[in-house]
């Protein structure tokens, strides 16, 4: 028993659970503030939007950041979850009085329907790569929302009039779902399956040579991401009414992609921060701007995306990123406590030298042109 406990202590690392522990602590603080009356109605609604935006960003990061495939149809899976989930919830309310149970069942149904369509679309589409996959997923999202637009059972072009959930309870449930999604995602990435997924991203040919089932893992990630997006859609459907098809346009898919790019490809913590930041910016701009000025919101997204791309790829900014990165600052702080000295990371091509690094280095002295070969000292050197 003692050996088992010691092995658990060795394998346990706080950094593995730090993300969702911090999110849980923030959620507890927000619940206390909400019950104390310190949060107004608009702020509580903003918290629900932040929660389902985090779910969307983290799930898309699985496809774009960890798998390395570009998908622009994430809003389509959210659309499926929003319409199907709210429709199922309205049917369940006739026989079930427990609102929480109805919401949980609606999230499961909405997520499973989105995952099913993710399997149907992903099976042929994931054979494509790059821009072709992006075009197919974009077309899927547009087809889905236009189908719901023309179905009278879902309200047609006027939208589906769903029954909203109590906002004070909804944002708590949404953050609980966020924590569950983070736990599942982080455990997946740290497992052998996560290593196989990242191996496919790094080099698909090498992954196949090592015996990794590339088709299975691509489809698996696509289905899991669609499932989480469907759950986010159900939360959205209980947050606002009516559920309109115009919400799930390709612009919203690009907005989710901006969250992933802004936070960093393959960074769960970055997706959380970026989703929160983009949602708050969107909320502020929508409340401050109206009419023709509302287009500035899209301009802000474009400028943010351009800045992030330049910052991540500009060689001149690489030393700044390394110097002020959280990892390097953490190492310096630990080394300072231990009394050791940690030099800044430097590459040979950033160090100024008088000798070109690609030249041939020799220990011989420079040849003197004034000395003829016959006058050179040919005496044998003393061997010590």
Short mmCIF file of the C-alpha atoms (twelve columns), coordinates in Angstrom:
data_MODEL
# 
_entry.id   MODEL 
# 
loop_
_atom_site.group_PDB 
_atom_site.id 
_atom_site.type_symbol 
_atom_site.label_atom_id 
_atom_site.label_alt_id 
_atom_site.label_comp_id 
_atom_site.label_asym_id 
_atom_site.label_seq_id 
_atom_site.Cartn_x 
_atom_site.Cartn_y 
_atom_site.Cartn_z 
_atom_site.pdbx_PDB_model_num 
ATOM 1   C CA . UNK A 1   0.000   0.000  0.000   1 
ATOM 2   C CA . UNK A 2   2.834   2.372  0.847   1 
ATOM 3   C CA . UNK A 3   4.497   1.619  -2.508  1 
ATOM 4   C CA . UNK A 4   1.254   2.417  -4.310  1 
ATOM 5   C CA . UNK A 5   0.919   5.745  -2.485  1 
ATOM 6   C CA . UNK A 6   4.543   6.640  -3.237  1 
ATOM 7   C CA . UNK A 7   4.059   5.848  -6.940  1 
ATOM 8   C CA . UNK A 8   0.943   7.995  -7.033  1 
ATOM 9   C CA . UNK A 9   2.852   10.867 -5.431  1 
ATOM 10  C CA . UNK A 10  5.631   10.546 -7.985  1 
ATOM 11  C CA . UNK A 11  3.218   10.560 -10.937 1 
ATOM 12  C CA . UNK A 12  1.005   13.298 -9.555  1 
ATOM 13  C CA . UNK A 13  1.825   16.791 -10.749 1 
ATOM 14  C CA . UNK A 14  -0.216  19.848 -9.872  1 
ATOM 15  C CA . UNK A 15  0.309   21.340 -13.325 1 
ATOM 16  C CA . UNK A 16  -1.810  18.514 -14.746 1 
ATOM 17  C CA . UNK A 17  -4.866  19.663 -12.800 1 
ATOM 18  C CA . UNK A 18  -4.018  23.334 -12.367 1 
ATOM 19  C CA . UNK A 19  -6.185  24.515 -15.273 1 
ATOM 20  C CA . UNK A 20  -9.487  23.076 -14.228 1 
ATOM 21  C CA . UNK A 21  -8.774  23.699 -10.526 1 
ATOM 22  C CA . UNK A 22  -8.341  27.411 -11.287 1 
ATOM 23  C CA . UNK A 23  -11.502 27.420 -13.418 1 
ATOM 24  C CA . UNK A 24  -13.394 25.689 -10.600 1 
ATOM 25  C CA . UNK A 25  -12.109 28.229 -8.053  1 
ATOM 26  C CA . UNK A 26  -13.160 31.121 -10.312 1 
ATOM 27  C CA . UNK A 27  -16.589 29.517 -10.766 1 
ATOM 28  C CA . UNK A 28  -17.036 29.200 -6.983  1 
ATOM 29  C CA . UNK A 29  -16.139 32.867 -6.510  1 
ATOM 30  C CA . UNK A 30  -18.599 33.879 -9.229  1 
ATOM 31  C CA . UNK A 31  -21.360 31.809 -7.641  1 
ATOM 32  C CA . UNK A 32  -20.760 33.478 -4.287  1 
ATOM 33  C CA . UNK A 33  -20.824 36.912 -5.942  1 
ATOM 34  C CA . UNK A 34  -24.021 36.027 -7.806  1 
ATOM 35  C CA . UNK A 35  -25.788 34.831 -4.667  1 
ATOM 36  C CA . UNK A 36  -24.640 37.987 -2.850  1 
ATOM 37  C CA . UNK A 37  -26.182 40.199 -5.534  1 
ATOM 38  C CA . UNK A 38  -22.850 41.620 -6.702  1 
ATOM 39  C CA . UNK A 39  -23.412 40.556 -10.323 1 
ATOM 40  C CA . UNK A 40  -26.081 42.159 -12.454 1 
ATOM 41  C CA . UNK A 41  -28.157 40.345 -15.079 1 
ATOM 42  C CA . UNK A 42  -26.004 41.328 -18.042 1 
ATOM 43  C CA . UNK A 43  -22.817 40.143 -16.333 1 
ATOM 44  C CA . UNK A 44  -24.411 36.787 -15.497 1 
ATOM 45  C CA . UNK A 45  -25.433 36.435 -19.141 1 
ATOM 46  C CA . UNK A 46  -21.876 37.280 -20.189 1 
ATOM 47  C CA . UNK A 47  -20.570 34.470 -17.974 1 
ATOM 48  C CA . UNK A 48  -22.791 31.949 -19.780 1 
ATOM 49  C CA . UNK A 49  -21.472 33.187 -23.126 1 
ATOM 50  C CA . UNK A 50  -17.890 32.872 -21.883 1 
ATOM 51  C CA . UNK A 51  -18.570 29.297 -20.748 1 
ATOM 52  C CA . UNK A 52  -19.895 27.961 -24.055 1 
ATOM 53  C CA . UNK A 53  -17.238 29.958 -25.952 1 
ATOM 54  C CA . UNK A 54  -14.535 28.170 -23.940 1 
ATOM 55  C CA . UNK A 55  -16.100 24.808 -24.828 1 
ATOM 56  C CA . UNK A 56  -16.125 25.741 -28.519 1 
ATOM 57  C CA . UNK A 57  -12.536 27.007 -28.508 1 
ATOM 58  C CA . UNK A 58  -11.142 23.990 -26.630 1 
ATOM 59  C CA . UNK A 59  -13.004 21.524 -28.857 1 
ATOM 60  C CA . UNK A 60  -11.859 23.240 -32.073 1 
ATOM 61  C CA . UNK A 61  -8.320  23.314 -30.713 1 
ATOM 62  C CA . UNK A 62  -8.424  19.519 -30.662 1 
ATOM 63  C CA . UNK A 63  -8.890  19.521 -34.432 1 
ATOM 64  C CA . UNK A 64  -6.797  22.523 -35.440 1 
ATOM 65  C CA . UNK A 65  -4.126  22.642 -32.761 1 
ATOM 66  C CA . UNK A 66  -3.519  19.014 -31.774 1 
ATOM 67  C CA . UNK A 67  -4.576  17.148 -34.924 1 
ATOM 68  C CA . UNK A 68  -3.375  19.812 -37.353 1 
ATOM 69  C CA . UNK A 69  -6.468  19.876 -39.600 1 
ATOM 70  C CA . UNK A 70  -8.275  23.099 -40.574 1 
ATOM 71  C CA . UNK A 71  -12.024 22.998 -39.924 1 
ATOM 72  C CA . UNK A 72  -14.391 25.885 -40.622 1 
ATOM 73  C CA . UNK A 73  -17.666 24.115 -39.870 1 
ATOM 74  C CA . UNK A 74  -17.627 24.178 -36.081 1 
ATOM 75  C CA . UNK A 75  -20.615 26.521 -35.973 1 
ATOM 76  C CA . UNK A 76  -22.571 23.893 -37.926 1 
ATOM 77  C CA . UNK A 77  -22.145 21.339 -35.119 1 
ATOM 78  C CA . UNK A 78  -23.155 23.993 -32.613 1 
ATOM 79  C CA . UNK A 79  -26.227 24.701 -34.749 1 
ATOM 80  C CA . UNK A 80  -27.223 21.034 -34.640 1 
ATOM 81  C CA . UNK A 81  -26.887 20.956 -30.861 1 
ATOM 82  C CA . UNK A 82  -28.815 24.191 -30.397 1 
ATOM 83  C CA . UNK A 83  -31.830 23.210 -32.521 1 
ATOM 84  C CA . UNK A 84  -32.014 19.506 -31.674 1 
ATOM 85  C CA . UNK A 85  -31.202 20.018 -27.980 1 
ATOM 86  C CA . UNK A 86  -33.826 22.696 -27.398 1 
ATOM 87  C CA . UNK A 87  -36.417 20.723 -29.399 1 
ATOM 88  C CA . UNK A 88  -35.784 17.584 -27.326 1 
ATOM 89  C CA . UNK A 89  -35.911 19.652 -24.123 1 
ATOM 90  C CA . UNK A 90  -39.348 20.991 -25.066 1 
ATOM 91  C CA . UNK A 91  -40.592 17.414 -25.558 1 
ATOM 92  C CA . UNK A 92  -39.070 16.170 -22.299 1 
ATOM 93  C CA . UNK A 93  -40.637 18.950 -20.246 1 
ATOM 94  C CA . UNK A 94  -44.059 17.407 -20.898 1 
ATOM 95  C CA . UNK A 95  -43.148 14.278 -18.934 1 
ATOM 96  C CA . UNK A 96  -40.233 15.330 -16.668 1 
ATOM 97  C CA . UNK A 97  -40.591 18.092 -14.083 1 
ATOM 98  C CA . UNK A 98  -36.911 18.252 -13.131 1 
ATOM 99  C CA . UNK A 99  -35.415 21.106 -15.188 1 
ATOM 100 C CA . UNK A 100 -31.825 20.101 -14.490 1 
ATOM 101 C CA . UNK A 101 -32.432 16.536 -15.663 1 
ATOM 102 C CA . UNK A 102 -34.106 17.844 -18.813 1 
ATOM 103 C CA . UNK A 103 -31.114 20.080 -19.560 1 
ATOM 104 C CA . UNK A 104 -28.624 17.236 -18.989 1 
ATOM 105 C CA . UNK A 105 -30.574 14.896 -21.282 1 
ATOM 106 C CA . UNK A 106 -30.862 17.637 -23.898 1 
ATOM 107 C CA . UNK A 107 -27.088 18.204 -23.799 1 
ATOM 108 C CA . UNK A 108 -26.440 14.494 -24.239 1 
ATOM 109 C CA . UNK A 109 -28.863 14.235 -27.169 1 
ATOM 110 C CA . UNK A 110 -27.574 17.412 -28.818 1 
ATOM 111 C CA . UNK A 111 -23.971 16.319 -28.387 1 
ATOM 112 C CA . UNK A 112 -24.635 12.822 -29.750 1 
ATOM 113 C CA . UNK A 113 -26.481 14.158 -32.801 1 
ATOM 114 C CA . UNK A 114 -23.610 16.547 -33.531 1 
ATOM 115 C CA . UNK A 115 -21.118 13.687 -33.040 1 
ATOM 116 C CA . UNK A 116 -23.100 11.487 -35.439 1 
ATOM 117 C CA . UNK A 117 -23.005 14.130 -38.160 1 
ATOM 118 C CA . UNK A 118 -19.346 14.710 -37.342 1 
ATOM 119 C CA . UNK A 119 -18.769 11.018 -38.108 1 
ATOM 120 C CA . UNK A 120 -20.817 11.171 -41.334 1 
ATOM 121 C CA . UNK A 121 -19.001 14.289 -42.586 1 
ATOM 122 C CA . UNK A 122 -15.579 13.399 -41.213 1 
ATOM 123 C CA . UNK A 123 -15.386 9.936  -42.765 1 
ATOM 124 C CA . UNK A 124 -15.025 11.215 -46.355 1 
ATOM 125 C CA . UNK A 125 -13.863 14.774 -45.595 1 
ATOM 126 C CA . UNK A 126 -10.822 13.859 -43.501 1 
ATOM 127 C CA . UNK A 127 -9.286  12.197 -46.536 1 
ATOM 128 C CA . UNK A 128 -8.799  15.740 -47.753 1 
ATOM 129 C CA . UNK A 129 -6.155  18.128 -46.457 1 
ATOM 130 C CA . UNK A 130 -5.560  21.838 -46.048 1 
ATOM 131 C CA . UNK A 131 -7.813  24.196 -47.970 1 
ATOM 132 C CA . UNK A 132 -9.962  21.397 -49.404 1 
ATOM 133 C CA . UNK A 133 -10.948 20.183 -45.940 1 
ATOM 134 C CA . UNK A 134 -11.671 23.763 -44.884 1 
ATOM 135 C CA . UNK A 135 -13.965 24.255 -47.901 1 
ATOM 136 C CA . UNK A 136 -15.881 21.019 -47.229 1 
ATOM 137 C CA . UNK A 137 -16.431 21.797 -43.533 1 
ATOM 138 C CA . UNK A 138 -17.427 25.373 -44.397 1 
ATOM 139 C CA . UNK A 139 -19.982 24.049 -46.869 1 
ATOM 140 C CA . UNK A 140 -21.309 21.647 -44.219 1 
ATOM 141 C CA . UNK A 141 -21.924 24.498 -41.798 1 
ATOM 142 C CA . UNK A 142 -23.786 26.530 -44.423 1 
ATOM 143 C CA . UNK A 143 -25.900 23.530 -45.481 1 
ATOM 144 C CA . UNK A 144 -26.912 22.726 -41.899 1 
ATOM 145 C CA . UNK A 145 -28.090 26.220 -41.013 1 
ATOM 146 C CA . UNK A 146 -29.990 26.588 -44.294 1 
ATOM 147 C CA . UNK A 147 -31.768 23.292 -43.690 1 
ATOM 148 C CA . UNK A 148 -32.984 24.490 -40.296 1 
ATOM 149 C CA . UNK A 149 -33.964 27.781 -41.908 1 
ATOM 150 C CA . UNK A 150 -36.451 25.971 -44.155 1 
ATOM 151 C CA . UNK A 151 -37.875 23.502 -41.628 1 
ATOM 152 C CA . UNK A 152 -41.182 24.751 -40.238 1 
ATOM 153 C CA . UNK A 153 -40.990 22.392 -37.257 1 
ATOM 154 C CA . UNK A 154 -38.025 24.426 -36.053 1 
ATOM 155 C CA . UNK A 155 -39.673 27.788 -36.696 1 
ATOM 156 C CA . UNK A 156 -38.312 28.363 -40.187 1 
ATOM 157 C CA . UNK A 157 -36.654 31.706 -40.856 1 
ATOM 158 C CA . UNK A 158 -38.218 33.191 -37.689 1 
ATOM 159 C CA . UNK A 159 -36.197 30.844 -35.469 1 
ATOM 160 C CA . UNK A 160 -37.152 28.262 -32.878 1 
ATOM 161 C CA . UNK A 161 -38.778 29.721 -29.776 1 
ATOM 162 C CA . UNK A 162 -37.083 27.794 -27.005 1 
ATOM 163 C CA . UNK A 163 -37.665 28.143 -23.293 1 
ATOM 164 C CA . UNK A 164 -34.672 29.757 -21.631 1 
ATOM 165 C CA . UNK A 165 -33.144 28.448 -18.439 1 
ATOM 166 C CA . UNK A 166 -32.737 30.483 -15.267 1 
ATOM 167 C CA . UNK A 167 -29.608 32.559 -15.966 1 
ATOM 168 C CA . UNK A 168 -28.243 32.329 -12.428 1 
ATOM 169 C CA . UNK A 169 -28.373 28.536 -12.596 1 
ATOM 170 C CA . UNK A 170 -27.368 28.232 -16.255 1 
ATOM 171 C CA . UNK A 171 -23.947 29.832 -15.926 1 
ATOM 172 C CA . UNK A 172 -23.148 27.525 -12.983 1 
ATOM 173 C CA . UNK A 173 -24.125 24.464 -15.012 1 
ATOM 174 C CA . UNK A 174 -22.184 25.797 -17.981 1 
ATOM 175 C CA . UNK A 175 -18.993 26.173 -15.926 1 
ATOM 176 C CA . UNK A 176 -19.436 22.653 -14.547 1 
ATOM 177 C CA . UNK A 177 -19.574 21.443 -18.153 1 
ATOM 178 C CA . UNK A 178 -16.451 23.496 -18.915 1 
ATOM 179 C CA . UNK A 179 -14.574 21.750 -16.094 1 
ATOM 180 C CA . UNK A 180 -15.702 18.318 -17.334 1 
ATOM 181 C CA . UNK A 181 -14.606 19.171 -20.892 1 
ATOM 182 C CA . UNK A 182 -11.202 20.371 -19.629 1 
ATOM 183 C CA . UNK A 183 -10.673 17.196 -17.575 1 
ATOM 184 C CA . UNK A 184 -11.573 14.944 -20.513 1 
ATOM 185 C CA . UNK A 185 -9.517  16.945 -23.007 1 
ATOM 186 C CA . UNK A 186 -6.369  17.208 -20.897 1 
ATOM 187 C CA . UNK A 187 -6.453  13.524 -19.967 1 
ATOM 188 C CA . UNK A 188 -6.898  12.649 -23.636 1 
ATOM 189 C CA . UNK A 189 -3.932  14.766 -24.705 1 
ATOM 190 C CA . UNK A 190 -1.644  13.324 -22.005 1 
ATOM 191 C CA . UNK A 191 -2.585  9.727  -22.820 1 
ATOM 192 C CA . UNK A 192 -1.017  7.473  -25.452 1 
ATOM 193 C CA . UNK A 193 -3.899  8.404  -27.756 1 
ATOM 194 C CA . UNK A 194 -3.001  12.078 -27.381 1 
ATOM 195 C CA . UNK A 195 0.609   11.314 -28.281 1 
ATOM 196 C CA . UNK A 196 -0.621  9.480  -31.363 1 
ATOM 197 C CA . UNK A 197 -2.756  12.490 -32.328 1 
ATOM 198 C CA . UNK A 198 0.134   14.928 -32.008 1 
ATOM 199 C CA . UNK A 199 2.372   12.507 -33.921 1 
ATOM 200 C CA . UNK A 200 -0.089  12.670 -36.826 1 
ATOM 201 C CA . UNK A 201 0.076   16.454 -36.676 1 
ATOM 202 C CA . UNK A 202 3.872   16.518 -36.696 1 
ATOM 203 C CA . UNK A 203 4.426   13.960 -39.453 1 
ATOM 204 C CA . UNK A 204 1.605   11.857 -40.819 1 
ATOM 205 C CA . UNK A 205 3.878   9.604  -42.887 1 
ATOM 206 C CA . UNK A 206 6.094   8.836  -39.891 1 
ATOM 207 C CA . UNK A 207 2.998   8.162  -37.777 1 
ATOM 208 C CA . UNK A 208 1.766   5.622  -40.338 1 
ATOM 209 C CA . UNK A 209 5.203   4.012  -40.396 1 
ATOM 210 C CA . UNK A 210 5.052   3.607  -36.608 1 
ATOM 211 C CA . UNK A 211 1.765   1.722  -36.902 1 
ATOM 212 C CA . UNK A 212 -0.637  4.495  -35.839 1 
ATOM 213 C CA . UNK A 213 -4.131  4.190  -37.309 1 
ATOM 214 C CA . UNK A 214 -4.284  7.679  -38.819 1 
ATOM 215 C CA . UNK A 215 -7.845  7.409  -40.158 1 
ATOM 216 C CA . UNK A 216 -9.211  6.233  -36.801 1 
ATOM 217 C CA . UNK A 217 -7.571  9.009  -34.793 1 
ATOM 218 C CA . UNK A 218 -8.556  11.725 -37.248 1 
ATOM 219 C CA . UNK A 219 -12.157 10.595 -37.154 1 
ATOM 220 C CA . UNK A 220 -12.064 10.146 -33.381 1 
ATOM 221 C CA . UNK A 221 -10.871 13.725 -32.772 1 
ATOM 222 C CA . UNK A 222 -13.393 15.111 -35.254 1 
ATOM 223 C CA . UNK A 223 -16.275 13.269 -33.534 1 
ATOM 224 C CA . UNK A 224 -15.188 14.323 -30.028 1 
ATOM 225 C CA . UNK A 225 -14.876 17.964 -31.093 1 
ATOM 226 C CA . UNK A 226 -18.325 17.825 -32.729 1 
ATOM 227 C CA . UNK A 227 -19.797 16.307 -29.531 1 
ATOM 228 C CA . UNK A 228 -18.454 19.154 -27.389 1 
ATOM 229 C CA . UNK A 229 -19.654 21.728 -29.930 1 
ATOM 230 C CA . UNK A 230 -23.140 20.201 -29.821 1 
ATOM 231 C CA . UNK A 231 -23.177 20.506 -26.013 1 
ATOM 232 C CA . UNK A 232 -22.144 24.172 -26.335 1 
ATOM 233 C CA . UNK A 233 -25.032 24.635 -28.774 1 
ATOM 234 C CA . UNK A 234 -27.536 23.232 -26.253 1 
ATOM 235 C CA . UNK A 235 -26.252 25.666 -23.623 1 
ATOM 236 C CA . UNK A 236 -26.627 28.490 -26.139 1 
ATOM 237 C CA . UNK A 237 -30.173 27.339 -26.976 1 
ATOM 238 C CA . UNK A 238 -31.166 27.578 -23.302 1 
ATOM 239 C CA . UNK A 239 -29.394 30.914 -22.946 1 
ATOM 240 C CA . UNK A 240 -31.266 32.906 -25.588 1 
ATOM 241 C CA . UNK A 241 -34.463 32.690 -27.579 1 
ATOM 242 C CA . UNK A 242 -35.315 32.365 -30.393 1 
ATOM 243 C CA . UNK A 243 -32.581 30.157 -31.825 1 
ATOM 244 C CA . UNK A 244 -31.830 31.811 -35.177 1 
ATOM 245 C CA . UNK A 245 -29.971 30.237 -38.074 1 
ATOM 246 C CA . UNK A 246 -28.158 33.528 -38.750 1 
ATOM 247 C CA . UNK A 247 -26.119 33.094 -35.575 1 
ATOM 248 C CA . UNK A 248 -24.303 30.041 -36.948 1 
ATOM 249 C CA . UNK A 249 -22.859 31.576 -40.099 1 
ATOM 250 C CA . UNK A 250 -19.299 31.059 -41.323 1 
ATOM 251 C CA . UNK A 251 -18.367 34.296 -39.554 1 
ATOM 252 C CA . UNK A 252 -19.001 32.581 -36.230 1 
ATOM 253 C CA . UNK A 253 -16.832 29.630 -37.265 1 
ATOM 254 C CA . UNK A 254 -14.058 32.086 -38.092 1 
ATOM 255 C CA . UNK A 255 -14.589 33.788 -34.731 1 
ATOM 256 C CA . UNK A 256 -14.042 30.457 -32.969 1 
ATOM 257 C CA . UNK A 257 -10.939 29.908 -35.109 1 
ATOM 258 C CA . UNK A 258 -9.654  33.330 -34.049 1 
ATOM 259 C CA . UNK A 259 -9.993  32.233 -30.414 1 
ATOM 260 C CA . UNK A 260 -7.834  29.186 -31.144 1 
ATOM 261 C CA . UNK A 261 -5.201  31.137 -33.091 1 
ATOM 262 C CA . UNK A 262 -5.103  33.937 -30.552 1 
ATOM 263 C CA . UNK A 263 -4.609  31.519 -27.659 1 
ATOM 264 C CA . UNK A 264 -2.050  29.440 -29.511 1 
ATOM 265 C CA . UNK A 265 -2.302  26.213 -31.467 1 
ATOM 266 C CA . UNK A 266 -2.331  23.266 -29.092 1 
ATOM 267 C CA . UNK A 267 -2.681  25.371 -25.943 1 
ATOM 268 C CA . UNK A 268 -5.692  24.619 -23.748 1 
ATOM 269 C CA . UNK A 269 -4.917  27.478 -21.364 1 
ATOM 270 C CA . UNK A 270 -4.521  29.835 -24.310 1 
ATOM 271 C CA . UNK A 271 -7.909  28.811 -25.694 1 
ATOM 272 C CA . UNK A 272 -9.562  29.570 -22.355 1 
ATOM 273 C CA . UNK A 273 -7.968  33.020 -22.129 1 
ATOM 274 C CA . UNK A 274 -8.603  33.874 -25.779 1 
ATOM 275 C CA . UNK A 275 -12.244 32.727 -25.659 1 
ATOM 276 C CA . UNK A 276 -12.817 34.877 -22.582 1 
ATOM 277 C CA . UNK A 277 -11.082 37.868 -24.147 1 
ATOM 278 C CA . UNK A 278 -12.891 37.644 -27.495 1 
ATOM 279 C CA . UNK A 279 -16.279 37.157 -25.816 1 
ATOM 280 C CA . UNK A 280 -15.763 40.176 -23.555 1 
ATOM 281 C CA . UNK A 281 -14.603 42.317 -26.501 1 
ATOM 282 C CA . UNK A 282 -17.633 41.207 -28.506 1 
ATOM 283 C CA . UNK A 283 -19.966 41.999 -25.600 1 
ATOM 284 C CA . UNK A 284 -18.471 45.454 -25.064 1 
ATOM 285 C CA . UNK A 285 -18.521 46.357 -28.750 1 
ATOM 286 C CA . UNK A 286 -22.104 45.176 -29.174 1 
ATOM 287 C CA . UNK A 287 -23.219 47.256 -26.210 1 
ATOM 288 C CA . UNK A 288 -21.275 50.372 -27.257 1 
ATOM 289 C CA . UNK A 289 -21.643 50.233 -31.042 1 
ATOM 290 C CA . UNK A 290 -24.838 50.098 -33.051 1 
ATOM 291 C CA . UNK A 291 -25.922 50.497 -36.641 1 
ATOM 292 C CA . UNK A 292 -23.129 50.913 -39.169 1 
ATOM 293 C CA . UNK A 293 -20.486 51.095 -36.449 1 
ATOM 294 C CA . UNK A 294 -21.137 47.444 -35.576 1 
ATOM 295 C CA . UNK A 295 -18.855 46.487 -38.484 1 
ATOM 296 C CA . UNK A 296 -15.896 47.733 -36.414 1 
ATOM 297 C CA . UNK A 297 -16.239 44.536 -34.374 1 
ATOM 298 C CA . UNK A 298 -15.191 42.465 -37.378 1 
ATOM 299 C CA . UNK A 299 -12.337 44.879 -38.008 1 
ATOM 300 C CA . UNK A 300 -11.113 44.335 -34.444 1 
ATOM 301 C CA . UNK A 301 -11.120 40.560 -34.986 1 
ATOM 302 C CA . UNK A 302 -9.114  40.974 -38.197 1 
ATOM 303 C CA . UNK A 303 -6.537  43.235 -36.539 1 
ATOM 304 C CA . UNK A 304 -6.163  40.837 -33.593 1 
ATOM 305 C CA . UNK A 305 -5.603  37.903 -35.932 1 
ATOM 306 C CA . UNK A 306 -3.043  39.813 -38.035 1 
ATOM 307 C CA . UNK A 307 -1.147  40.927 -34.920 1 
ATOM 308 C CA . UNK A 308 -1.017  37.400 -33.493 1 
ATOM 309 C CA . UNK A 309 0.214   35.907 -36.784 1 
ATOM 310 C CA . UNK A 310 2.949   38.538 -37.080 1 
ATOM 311 C CA . UNK A 311 3.971   38.141 -33.438 1 
ATOM 312 C CA . UNK A 312 4.217   34.355 -33.705 1 
ATOM 313 C CA . UNK A 313 6.112   34.256 -36.999 1 
ATOM 314 C CA . UNK A 314 8.318   37.357 -37.073 1 
ATOM 315 C CA . UNK A 315 11.976  36.291 -36.496 1 
ATOM 316 C CA . UNK A 316 12.844  39.682 -34.991 1 
ATOM 317 C CA . UNK A 317 10.298  39.155 -32.201 1 
ATOM 318 C CA . UNK A 318 11.505  35.676 -31.286 1 
ATOM 319 C CA . UNK A 319 14.043  36.884 -28.651 1 
ATOM 320 C CA . UNK A 320 11.325  38.950 -26.968 1 
ATOM 321 C CA . UNK A 321 8.968   35.952 -26.794 1 
ATOM 322 C CA . UNK A 322 11.688  33.759 -25.323 1 
ATOM 323 C CA . UNK A 323 12.779  36.327 -22.762 1 
ATOM 324 C CA . UNK A 324 9.282   37.026 -21.454 1 
ATOM 325 C CA . UNK A 325 7.732   33.573 -21.896 1 
ATOM 326 C CA . UNK A 326 6.037   32.163 -18.798 1 
ATOM 327 C CA . UNK A 327 8.173   29.019 -18.908 1 
ATOM 328 C CA . UNK A 328 11.473  30.921 -18.943 1 
ATOM 329 C CA . UNK A 329 10.350  33.341 -16.243 1 
ATOM 330 C CA . UNK A 330 9.286   30.410 -14.073 1 
ATOM 331 C CA . UNK A 331 12.676  28.707 -14.518 1 
ATOM 332 C CA . UNK A 332 14.512  31.906 -13.614 1 
ATOM 333 C CA . UNK A 333 12.409  32.325 -10.495 1 
ATOM 334 C CA . UNK A 334 13.101  28.749 -9.372  1 
ATOM 335 C CA . UNK A 335 16.807  29.148 -10.110 1 
ATOM 336 C CA . UNK A 336 16.910  32.400 -8.152  1 
ATOM 337 C CA . UNK A 337 15.477  30.674 -5.093  1 
ATOM 338 C CA . UNK A 338 18.062  27.904 -5.378  1 
ATOM 339 C CA . UNK A 339 20.876  30.409 -5.831  1 
ATOM 340 C CA . UNK A 340 21.864  29.204 -9.304  1 
ATOM 341 C CA . UNK A 341 22.319  31.322 -12.410 1 
ATOM 342 C CA . UNK A 342 20.310  30.670 -15.543 1 
ATOM 343 C CA . UNK A 343 21.480  32.327 -18.731 1 
ATOM 344 C CA . UNK A 344 19.030  33.497 -21.336 1 
ATOM 345 C CA . UNK A 345 18.592  31.109 -24.236 1 
ATOM 346 C CA . UNK A 346 20.577  32.234 -27.262 1 
ATOM 347 C CA . UNK A 347 21.108  30.749 -30.684 1 
ATOM 348 C CA . UNK A 348 24.376  30.942 -32.582 1 
ATOM 349 C CA . UNK A 349 22.824  32.985 -35.386 1 
ATOM 350 C CA . UNK A 350 21.941  35.752 -32.901 1 
ATOM 351 C CA . UNK A 351 25.444  36.058 -31.398 1 
ATOM 352 C CA . UNK A 352 27.699  38.608 -33.046 1 
ATOM 353 C CA . UNK A 353 31.111  37.135 -33.885 1 
ATOM 354 C CA . UNK A 354 34.036  38.264 -35.988 1 
ATOM 355 C CA . UNK A 355 34.345  34.859 -37.623 1 
ATOM 356 C CA . UNK A 356 31.554  33.599 -39.846 1 
ATOM 357 C CA . UNK A 357 30.053  30.449 -38.400 1 
ATOM 358 C CA . UNK A 358 29.966  28.794 -41.810 1 
ATOM 359 C CA . UNK A 359 33.680  29.357 -42.443 1 
ATOM 360 C CA . UNK A 360 36.342  26.721 -41.890 1 
ATOM 361 C CA . UNK A 361 37.999  27.164 -38.518 1 
ATOM 362 C CA . UNK A 362 41.628  26.156 -38.122 1 
ATOM 363 C CA . UNK A 363 44.113  26.385 -35.227 1 
ATOM 364 C CA . UNK A 364 46.946  27.410 -37.557 1 
ATOM 365 C CA . UNK A 365 48.307  30.938 -37.459 1 
ATOM 366 C CA . UNK A 366 47.416  33.285 -40.338 1 
ATOM 367 C CA . UNK A 367 49.738  32.896 -43.316 1 
ATOM 368 C CA . UNK A 368 52.208  35.771 -43.767 1 
ATOM 369 C CA . UNK A 369 52.459  36.716 -47.425 1 
ATOM 370 C CA . UNK A 370 55.855  38.450 -46.896 1 
ATOM 371 C CA . UNK A 371 57.562  35.226 -45.845 1 
ATOM 372 C CA . UNK A 372 58.627  32.935 -48.667 1 
ATOM 373 C CA . UNK A 373 58.347  29.191 -48.241 1 
ATOM 374 C CA . UNK A 374 62.124  28.676 -48.195 1 
ATOM 375 C CA . UNK A 375 62.554  31.155 -45.363 1 
ATOM 376 C CA . UNK A 376 59.921  29.614 -43.181 1 
ATOM 377 C CA . UNK A 377 61.013  27.929 -40.004 1 
ATOM 378 C CA . UNK A 378 61.115  24.238 -40.849 1 
ATOM 379 C CA . UNK A 379 62.801  23.127 -37.620 1 
ATOM 380 C CA . UNK A 380 61.008  20.329 -35.886 1 
ATOM 381 C CA . UNK A 381 58.747  21.400 -33.052 1 
ATOM 382 C CA . UNK A 382 59.614  20.370 -29.585 1 
ATOM 383 C CA . UNK A 383 57.413  17.586 -28.408 1 
ATOM 384 C CA . UNK A 384 56.576  17.663 -24.761 1 
# 
